[in-house]
Amino acid sequence: MDIDEYRDHVEAQVVDHEYDPLPPEEANPFDPVWYKEDEDPTIGRTKVYVTINEDLELDPETVKTTTESFRTLVGSASPPTDGSFQNLFGYIVYPRASPDAELIEFATEEFTVANRRTNVFPLLYDLDSDTLHTHTVPRLKGRGFYEKQKFDAEELLTPSSE
């Protein structure tokens, strides 16, 4: 699969799951960004943002800075309004042909997902093996957020889920 096919798959999935596109001026510099508000039975009210990063140069530091930039977008696109708590999720997918083990380990194990009211997951999609590398679900506290990431990744971001 190539990057264009993967992006088309994700776009079709998010549209099928009733995600809306974020206006380009709000999504800048990420394009496109889709979002959806929902009620999750285990973690409550959520707002989920999805984007794909196709930049060719990618190393752990780039993943960190780009994902943190996406976290900033997720937080600013969902300011708290009525004082009620809402869980914010961001999925930034980096589709790459055969990403190296160091990059996979950093994105899926070393990157700090939770920060204040946001949970932003850098995910690597291996175009050669059609494999989405996600974070593992921990055995202890905080499982719900990782379970949601796993479910969303299977539903929206993994072509074999069709």
XYZ file of N, CA, C and O in Angstrom:
648
model
N 0.846 -1.164 0.000
C 0.000 0.000 0.000
C 0.898 1.235 0.000
O 1.930 1.248 0.645
N 0.467 2.287 -0.693
C 1.243 3.518 -0.652
C 0.533 4.558 0.228
O -0.591 4.326 0.702
N 1.193 5.687 0.448
C 0.660 6.706 1.356
C -0.697 7.223 0.883
O -1.609 7.418 1.686
N -0.850 7.434 -0.414
C -2.123 7.947 -0.936
C -3.273 6.970 -0.677
O -4.363 7.389 -0.271
N -3.030 5.680 -0.909
C -4.063 4.674 -0.636
C -4.421 4.641 0.845
O -5.586 4.538 1.210
N -3.400 4.736 1.690
C -3.641 4.716 3.133
C -4.456 5.939 3.561
O -5.426 5.830 4.297
N -4.059 7.123 3.094
C -4.791 8.343 3.429
C -6.245 8.237 2.964
O -7.166 8.601 3.689
N -6.469 7.729 1.756
C -7.842 7.549 1.249
C -8.637 6.599 2.135
O -9.822 6.808 2.391
N -7.987 5.524 2.610
C -8.657 4.579 3.505
C -9.092 5.277 4.794
O -10.231 5.144 5.227
N -8.169 6.012 5.407
C -8.485 6.688 6.664
C -9.599 7.701 6.445
O -10.551 7.774 7.233
N -9.523 8.462 5.392
C -10.573 9.450 5.121
C -11.930 8.777 4.957
O -12.926 9.233 5.525
N -11.989 7.680 4.234
C -13.258 6.957 4.067
C -13.775 6.450 5.408
O -14.979 6.543 5.700
N -12.887 5.932 6.243
C -13.300 5.413 7.555
C -13.828 6.512 8.468
O -14.849 6.342 9.115
N -13.118 7.632 8.548
C -13.572 8.692 9.450
C -14.889 9.284 8.968
O -15.759 9.606 9.774
N -15.061 9.399 7.669
C -16.338 9.894 7.137
C -17.450 8.891 7.447
O -18.545 9.275 7.876
N -17.185 7.601 7.262
C -18.179 6.565 7.588
C -18.556 6.582 9.068
O -19.672 6.237 9.429
N -17.629 6.971 9.926
C -17.879 7.025 11.374
C -18.331 8.412 11.837
O -18.286 8.720 13.015
N -18.749 9.233 10.889
C -19.352 10.548 11.139
C -18.409 11.542 11.807
O -18.820 12.350 12.633
N -17.147 11.505 11.427
C -16.206 12.537 11.844
C -16.384 13.718 10.902
O -16.697 13.552 9.728
N -16.153 14.915 11.412
C -16.242 16.129 10.613
C -14.841 16.680 10.377
O -13.977 16.552 11.241
N -14.645 17.338 9.223
C -13.341 17.965 9.009
C -13.230 19.243 9.830
O -14.198 19.988 9.961
N -12.070 19.456 10.402
C -11.794 20.704 11.091
C -11.524 21.743 10.006
O -10.826 21.445 9.030
N -12.073 22.959 10.116
C -11.787 23.981 9.091
C -10.280 24.162 8.916
O -9.530 24.140 9.903
N -9.815 24.329 7.670
C -8.370 24.428 7.406
C -7.651 25.474 8.248
O -6.524 25.245 8.688
N -8.294 26.608 8.517
C -7.621 27.637 9.315
C -7.414 27.185 10.756
O -6.490 27.634 11.422
N -8.250 26.280 11.264
C -8.077 25.735 12.605
C -7.120 24.545 12.618
O -6.508 24.244 13.632
N -7.022 23.845 11.487
C -6.181 22.647 11.392
C -4.721 22.967 11.097
O -3.862 22.109 11.272
N -4.430 24.158 10.659
C -3.093 24.546 10.269
C -2.080 24.271 11.388
O -2.334 24.610 12.527
N -0.969 23.617 11.145
C -0.391 23.211 9.880
C -0.748 21.777 9.469
O -0.184 21.250 8.527
N -1.663 21.147 10.175
C -2.051 19.773 9.849
C -3.232 19.818 8.887
O -4.181 20.572 9.095
N -3.172 18.992 7.863
C -4.258 18.998 6.894
C -4.335 17.642 6.235
O -3.327 17.173 5.696
N -5.459 17.012 6.292
C -6.662 17.426 7.010
C -6.653 16.912 8.455
O -5.851 16.061 8.817
N -7.581 17.433 9.243
C -7.837 16.953 10.595
C -9.329 16.700 10.688
O -10.136 17.538 10.288
N -9.689 15.527 11.196
C -11.094 15.191 11.400
C -11.354 15.080 12.889
O -10.458 14.724 13.651
N -12.595 15.355 13.318
C -12.906 15.260 14.742
C -14.336 14.793 14.946
O -15.180 14.889 14.049
N -14.571 14.294 16.154
C -15.903 13.814 16.519
C -16.049 13.885 18.034
O -15.124 13.524 18.759
N -17.210 14.333 18.480
C -17.558 14.277 19.902
C -18.393 13.036 20.108
O -19.218 12.682 19.280
N -18.169 12.392 21.241
C -18.866 11.139 21.495
C -18.958 10.898 23.003
O -18.305 11.565 23.791
N -19.740 9.919 23.359
C -19.848 9.479 24.749
C -19.312 8.057 24.792
O -19.880 7.147 24.189
N -18.193 7.877 25.472
C -17.595 6.559 25.587
C -18.112 5.917 26.870
O -18.071 6.546 27.922
N -18.593 4.676 26.814
C -19.192 4.055 27.999
C -18.230 3.879 29.180
O -18.663 3.837 30.321
N -16.935 3.817 28.920
C -16.001 3.591 30.026
C -15.290 4.846 30.505
O -14.886 4.911 31.657
N -15.123 5.853 29.635
C -14.361 7.036 30.045
C -15.138 8.340 29.934
O -14.617 9.390 30.275
N -16.374 8.308 29.471
C -17.205 9.511 29.452
C -17.133 10.285 28.149
O -16.841 9.735 27.094
N -17.415 11.588 28.260
C -17.436 12.453 27.076
C -16.042 12.561 26.478
O -15.067 12.805 27.180
N -15.970 12.390 25.166
C -14.693 12.483 24.471
C -14.827 13.339 23.226
O -15.905 13.476 22.649
N -13.736 13.893 22.829
C -13.609 14.535 21.533
C -12.324 13.983 20.937
O -11.270 14.022 21.585
N -12.436 13.429 19.746
C -11.315 12.735 19.115
C -10.913 13.465 17.840
O -11.765 13.827 17.029
N -9.612 13.653 17.666
C -9.044 14.285 16.482
C -8.125 13.284 15.799
O -7.390 12.562 16.472
N -8.159 13.260 14.456
C -7.339 12.333 13.680
C -6.655 13.108 12.557
O -7.301 13.912 11.873
N -5.363 12.862 12.372
C -4.649 13.419 11.230
C -3.582 12.436 10.776
O -3.231 11.496 11.501
N -3.079 12.674 9.591
C -2.003 11.857 9.023
C -0.843 12.778 8.700
O -1.046 13.857 8.126
N 0.363 12.379 9.071
C 1.551 13.164 8.790
C 2.366 12.435 7.735
O 2.813 11.324 7.967
N 2.550 13.090 6.599
C 3.259 12.464 5.495
C 4.652 13.026 5.271
O 5.263 12.750 4.254
N 5.163 13.843 6.211
C 6.515 14.375 6.051
C 7.491 13.226 5.846
O 7.418 12.210 6.526
N 8.413 13.414 4.937
C 9.327 12.326 4.602
C 10.394 12.085 5.657
O 10.770 10.956 5.921
N 10.925 13.134 6.253
C 11.966 12.981 7.271
C 11.314 12.650 8.606
O 10.441 13.372 9.066
N 11.738 11.567 9.213
C 11.141 11.176 10.477
C 12.160 10.487 11.364
O 12.784 9.513 10.970
N 12.329 11.030 12.558
C 13.169 10.443 13.585
C 12.445 10.686 14.903
O 11.423 11.378 14.932
N 12.917 10.107 16.009
C 12.206 10.277 17.276
C 11.972 11.744 17.668
O 10.894 12.102 18.141
N 12.955 12.600 17.459
C 12.786 14.018 17.831
C 11.688 14.674 16.988
O 10.893 15.463 17.496
N 11.618 14.338 15.710
C 10.575 14.891 14.843
C 9.205 14.384 15.264
O 8.232 15.139 15.290
N 9.125 13.102 15.612
C 7.861 12.558 16.115
C 7.436 13.322 17.362
O 6.275 13.724 17.503
N 8.375 13.544 18.255
C 8.056 14.250 19.504
C 7.549 15.657 19.235
O 6.486 16.051 19.725
N 8.288 16.442 18.475
C 7.892 17.837 18.261
C 6.618 17.945 17.431
O 5.760 18.780 17.726
N 6.457 17.099 16.441
C 5.258 17.147 15.604
C 4.035 16.702 16.399
O 2.966 17.317 16.309
N 4.180 15.660 17.198
C 3.052 15.169 17.997
C 2.683 16.188 19.066
O 1.490 16.409 19.338
N 3.655 16.827 19.675
C 3.359 17.873 20.659
C 2.661 19.064 20.001
O 1.772 19.680 20.593
N 3.040 19.374 18.789
C 2.363 20.437 18.046
C 0.908 20.053 17.787
O -0.004 20.892 17.894
N 0.673 18.785 17.465
C -0.697 18.310 17.274
C -1.466 18.366 18.597
O -2.640 18.729 18.628
N -0.805 18.045 19.714
C -1.437 18.150 21.028
C -1.911 19.594 21.271
O -3.002 19.822 21.775
N -1.078 20.553 20.916
C -1.453 21.962 21.071
C -2.704 22.280 20.260
O -3.623 22.938 20.750
N -2.755 21.784 19.038
C -3.945 21.990 18.204
C -5.172 21.367 18.857
O -6.231 21.993 18.929
N -5.052 20.133 19.346
C -6.182 19.437 19.980
C -6.692 20.236 21.174
O -7.896 20.438 21.336
N -5.795 20.725 22.006
C -6.190 21.505 23.173
C -6.823 22.830 22.808
O -7.831 23.233 23.387
N -6.263 23.518 21.822
C -6.805 24.826 21.456
C -8.102 24.711 20.667
O -8.934 25.609 20.714
N -8.311 23.607 19.977
C -9.558 23.414 19.229
C -10.711 23.011 20.142
O -11.862 23.016 19.721
N -10.410 22.666 21.379
C -11.431 22.222 22.334
C -11.262 22.905 23.685
O -11.032 22.253 24.690
N -11.406 24.228 23.707
C -11.259 24.889 25.010
C -12.388 24.490 25.941
O -13.511 24.253 25.497
N -12.116 24.371 27.250
C -13.198 24.047 28.183
C -14.214 25.189 28.173
O -13.838 26.356 28.185
N -15.498 24.828 28.096
C -16.520 25.861 27.981
C -17.392 25.969 29.212
O -17.483 27.018 29.813
N -18.018 24.893 29.605
C -18.993 24.972 30.687
C -18.475 24.404 32.003
O -19.241 24.175 32.918
N -17.191 24.200 32.097
C -16.625 23.666 33.325
C -16.721 22.159 33.452
O -16.165 21.585 34.367
N -17.421 21.497 32.529
C -17.526 20.044 32.616
C -16.298 19.407 31.959
O -15.705 19.961 31.050
N -15.946 18.240 32.423
C -14.751 17.558 31.957
C -15.034 16.836 30.643
O -16.074 16.217 30.472
N -14.110 16.944 29.717
C -14.192 16.220 28.462
C -12.807 15.664 28.161
O -11.807 16.382 28.253
N -12.743 14.388 27.839
C -11.482 13.752 27.480
C -11.159 14.080 26.028
O -12.004 13.902 25.155
N -9.943 14.524 25.778
C -9.513 14.862 24.425
C -8.500 13.836 23.949
O -7.529 13.536 24.654
N -8.740 13.315 22.759
C -7.852 12.332 22.148
C -7.357 12.865 20.818
O -8.119 13.477 20.079
N -6.104 12.597 20.525
C -5.554 12.911 19.220
C -4.787 11.716 18.707
O -4.030 11.094 19.456
N -5.026 11.385 17.460
C -4.270 10.320 16.809
C -3.566 10.939 15.615
O -4.213 11.446 14.701
N -2.242 10.914 15.640
C -1.465 11.382 14.505
C -0.739 10.163 13.956
O 0.040 9.518 14.658
N -1.064 9.818 12.736
C -0.517 8.613 12.118
C 0.608 9.007 11.175
O 0.463 9.921 10.355
N 1.715 8.289 11.314
C 2.874 8.495 10.458
C 3.001 7.268 9.552
O 3.553 6.250 9.975
N 2.469 7.296 8.325
C 2.639 6.150 7.431
C 4.044 6.163 6.811
O 4.475 7.160 6.254
N 4.740 5.054 6.948
C 6.106 4.948 6.455
C 6.359 3.537 5.950
O 5.838 2.569 6.498
N 7.236 3.432 4.953
C 7.676 2.125 4.486
C 8.757 1.622 5.440
O 9.757 2.301 5.651
N 8.507 0.498 6.066
C 9.457 -0.170 6.958
C 10.138 0.769 7.968
O 11.358 0.931 7.951
N 9.354 1.363 8.888
C 9.992 2.213 9.901
C 10.938 1.381 10.770
O 10.673 0.207 11.026
N 12.034 1.995 11.214
C 13.003 1.227 11.996
C 12.498 1.017 13.423
O 11.610 1.706 13.910
N 13.107 0.044 14.083
C 12.676 -0.369 15.428
C 12.788 0.765 16.441
O 11.941 0.904 17.325
N 13.810 1.608 16.333
C 13.976 2.727 17.266
C 12.793 3.702 17.163
O 12.272 4.179 18.169
N 12.362 3.972 15.954
C 11.240 4.883 15.733
C 9.941 4.286 16.276
O 9.159 4.967 16.942
N 9.722 3.014 16.021
C 8.527 2.329 16.529
C 8.516 2.348 18.047
O 7.501 2.676 18.674
N 9.652 2.026 18.657
C 9.731 2.002 20.116
C 9.458 3.379 20.712
O 8.716 3.515 21.678
N 10.045 4.417 20.123
C 9.824 5.760 20.652
C 8.346 6.147 20.555
O 7.755 6.606 21.528
N 7.756 5.958 19.379
C 6.375 6.393 19.163
C 5.382 5.615 20.014
O 4.415 6.182 20.524
N 5.605 4.323 20.184
C 4.594 3.490 20.848
C 4.878 3.175 22.306
O 3.992 2.660 22.997
N 6.084 3.468 22.786
C 6.402 3.141 24.177
C 6.985 4.312 24.964
O 6.710 4.443 26.146
N 7.788 5.134 24.336
C 8.497 6.175 25.072
C 7.776 7.517 25.090
O 7.941 8.276 26.037
N 7.008 7.821 24.058
C 6.320 9.111 24.007
C 5.268 9.186 25.111
O 4.500 8.248 25.313
N 5.214 10.316 25.825
C 4.240 10.504 26.896
C 2.903 10.902 26.290
O 2.751 12.017 25.776
N 1.951 9.990 26.341
C 0.649 10.170 25.722
C -0.199 11.202 26.458
O -0.796 12.088 25.854
N -0.295 11.083 27.776
C -1.188 11.935 28.559
C -0.478 13.194 29.028
O 0.645 13.142 29.522
N -1.154 14.318 28.849
C -0.645 15.589 29.338
C -1.845 16.487 29.599
O -2.541 16.880 28.665
N -2.072 16.755 30.874
C -3.232 17.529 31.316
C -4.498 16.874 30.823
O -4.749 15.738 31.139
N -5.278 17.551 30.024
C -6.554 16.965 29.616
C -6.508 16.321 28.228
O -7.522 15.961 27.662
N -5.307 16.168 27.670
C -5.179 15.573 26.345
C -4.467 14.234 26.401
O -3.598 13.999 27.227
N -4.867 13.363 25.509
C -4.216 12.071 25.294
C -3.919 11.992 23.800
O -4.834 11.799 22.996
N -2.668 12.192 23.444
C -2.299 12.229 22.030
C -1.363 11.063 21.745
O -0.341 10.898 22.405
N -1.755 10.266 20.754
C -1.040 9.040 20.415
C -0.361 9.178 19.055
O -1.048 9.322 18.039
N 0.980 9.107 19.007
C 1.638 8.972 17.713
C 1.581 7.502 17.313
O 1.931 6.619 18.095
N 1.085 7.244 16.127
C 0.962 5.866 15.648
C 1.749 5.740 14.349
O 1.733 6.641 13.511
N 2.421 4.617 14.170
C 3.185 4.375 12.948
C 2.491 3.298 12.124
O 2.198 2.213 12.632
N 2.224 3.627 10.862
C 1.650 2.636 9.952
C 2.737 2.205 8.986
O 3.273 3.022 8.239
N 3.077 0.910 9.015
C 4.089 0.347 8.122
C 3.423 0.011 6.793
O 2.615 -0.917 6.712
N 3.746 0.793 5.772
C 3.140 0.614 4.452
C 3.541 -0.706 3.798
O 2.788 -1.254 3.005
N 4.729 -1.199 4.131
C 5.204 -2.448 3.518
C 4.514 -3.678 4.096
O 4.175 -4.606 3.364
N 4.307 -3.691 5.406
C 3.706 -4.877 6.029
C 2.227 -4.666 6.383
O 1.606 -5.563 6.944
N 1.662 -3.486 6.058
C 0.271 -3.159 6.402
C 0.008 -3.383 7.889
O -0.971 -4.013 8.282
N 0.910 -2.845 8.721
C 0.816 -3.012 10.166
C 0.733 -1.650 10.825
O 1.565 -0.775 10.546
N -0.247 -1.465 11.714
C -0.339 -0.244 12.498
C 0.268 -0.507 13.863
O -0.175 -1.400 14.589
N 1.290 0.255 14.219
C 1.951 0.119 15.510
C 1.287 1.073 16.495
O 1.349 2.294 16.327
N 0.624 0.516 17.512
C -0.090 1.295 18.515
C 0.541 1.066 19.878
O 1.395 0.206 20.041
N 0.064 1.818 20.857
C 0.522 1.645 22.230
C -0.125 0.406 22.830
O -1.299 0.118 22.565
N 0.613 -0.289 23.657
C 0.047 -1.456 24.324
C -0.877 -1.006 25.449
O -0.720 0.078 26.002
N -1.841 -1.828 25.782
C -2.781 -1.527 26.857
C -2.136 -1.945 28.174
O -1.795 -3.104 28.366
N -1.944 -0.980 29.095
C -1.303 -1.334 30.366
C -2.202 -2.214 31.221
O -3.408 -2.253 31.040
N -1.607 -2.914 32.153
C -2.361 -3.795 33.042
C -3.019 -3.037 34.181
O -3.942 -3.513 34.793
N -2.536 -1.850 34.477
C -3.017 -1.143 35.647
C -3.779 0.120 35.275
O -4.402 0.188 34.228
N -3.704 1.100 36.123
C -4.424 2.353 35.998
C -4.325 2.967 34.590
O -3.278 2.924 33.971
N -5.421 3.566 34.142
C -5.423 4.251 32.863
C -5.730 3.382 31.666
O -5.577 3.796 30.532
N -6.180 2.181 31.906
C -6.451 1.252 30.806
C -7.467 1.789 29.804
O -7.340 1.558 28.615
N -8.501 2.501 30.302
C -9.591 2.946 29.435
C -9.119 3.787 28.268
O -9.597 3.635 27.143
N -8.158 4.684 28.501
C -7.655 5.538 27.443
C -6.914 4.728 26.376
O -7.042 4.980 25.189
N -6.145 3.738 26.828
C -5.408 2.905 25.886
C -6.333 1.932 25.159
O -6.135 1.624 23.989
N -7.357 1.451 25.854
C -8.361 0.591 25.207
C -9.069 1.366 24.101
O -9.327 0.838 23.029
N -9.412 2.626 24.374
C -10.064 3.455 23.368
C -9.148 3.627 22.166
O -9.584 3.527 21.024
N -7.863 3.908 22.432
C -6.900 4.047 21.345
C -6.857 2.775 20.511
O -6.871 2.815 19.287
N -6.846 1.629 21.160
C -6.786 0.355 20.437
C -8.037 0.164 19.576
O -7.953 -0.203 18.406
N -9.212 0.436 20.157
C -10.469 0.298 19.420
C -10.511 1.265 18.237
O -10.826 0.874 17.112
N -10.207 2.540 18.487
C -10.238 3.526 17.409
C -9.245 3.172 16.308
O -9.544 3.311 15.122
N -8.059 2.721 16.698
C -7.050 2.352 15.704
C -7.553 1.220 14.814
O -7.378 1.246 13.594
N -8.197 0.232 15.414
C -8.726 -0.886 14.626
C -9.867 -0.447 13.723
O -9.966 -0.879 12.583
N -10.730 0.430 14.221
C -11.907 0.876 13.459
C -11.564 1.866 12.355
O -12.163 1.839 11.279
N -10.641 2.787 12.626
C -10.408 3.906 11.719
C -9.110 3.816 10.924
O -9.037 4.296 9.797
N -8.081 3.251 11.510
C -6.752 3.431 10.977
C -6.078 2.176 10.447
O -4.957 2.226 9.975
N -6.769 1.033 10.543
C -6.182 -0.221 10.077
C -6.977 -0.740 8.887
O -8.146 -1.130 9.038
N -6.392 -0.754 7.693
C -7.122 -1.192 6.502
C -7.719 -2.587 6.592
O -8.782 -2.836 6.047
N -7.096 -3.492 7.334
C -7.645 -4.846 7.421
C -8.946 -4.907 8.197
O -9.600 -5.928 8.221
N -9.360 -3.784 8.826
C -10.602 -3.782 9.597
C -11.837 -3.643 8.714
O -12.940 -3.709 9.179
N -11.653 -3.436 7.422
C -12.802 -3.245 6.531
C -13.492 -4.553 6.259
O -12.958 -5.580 6.167
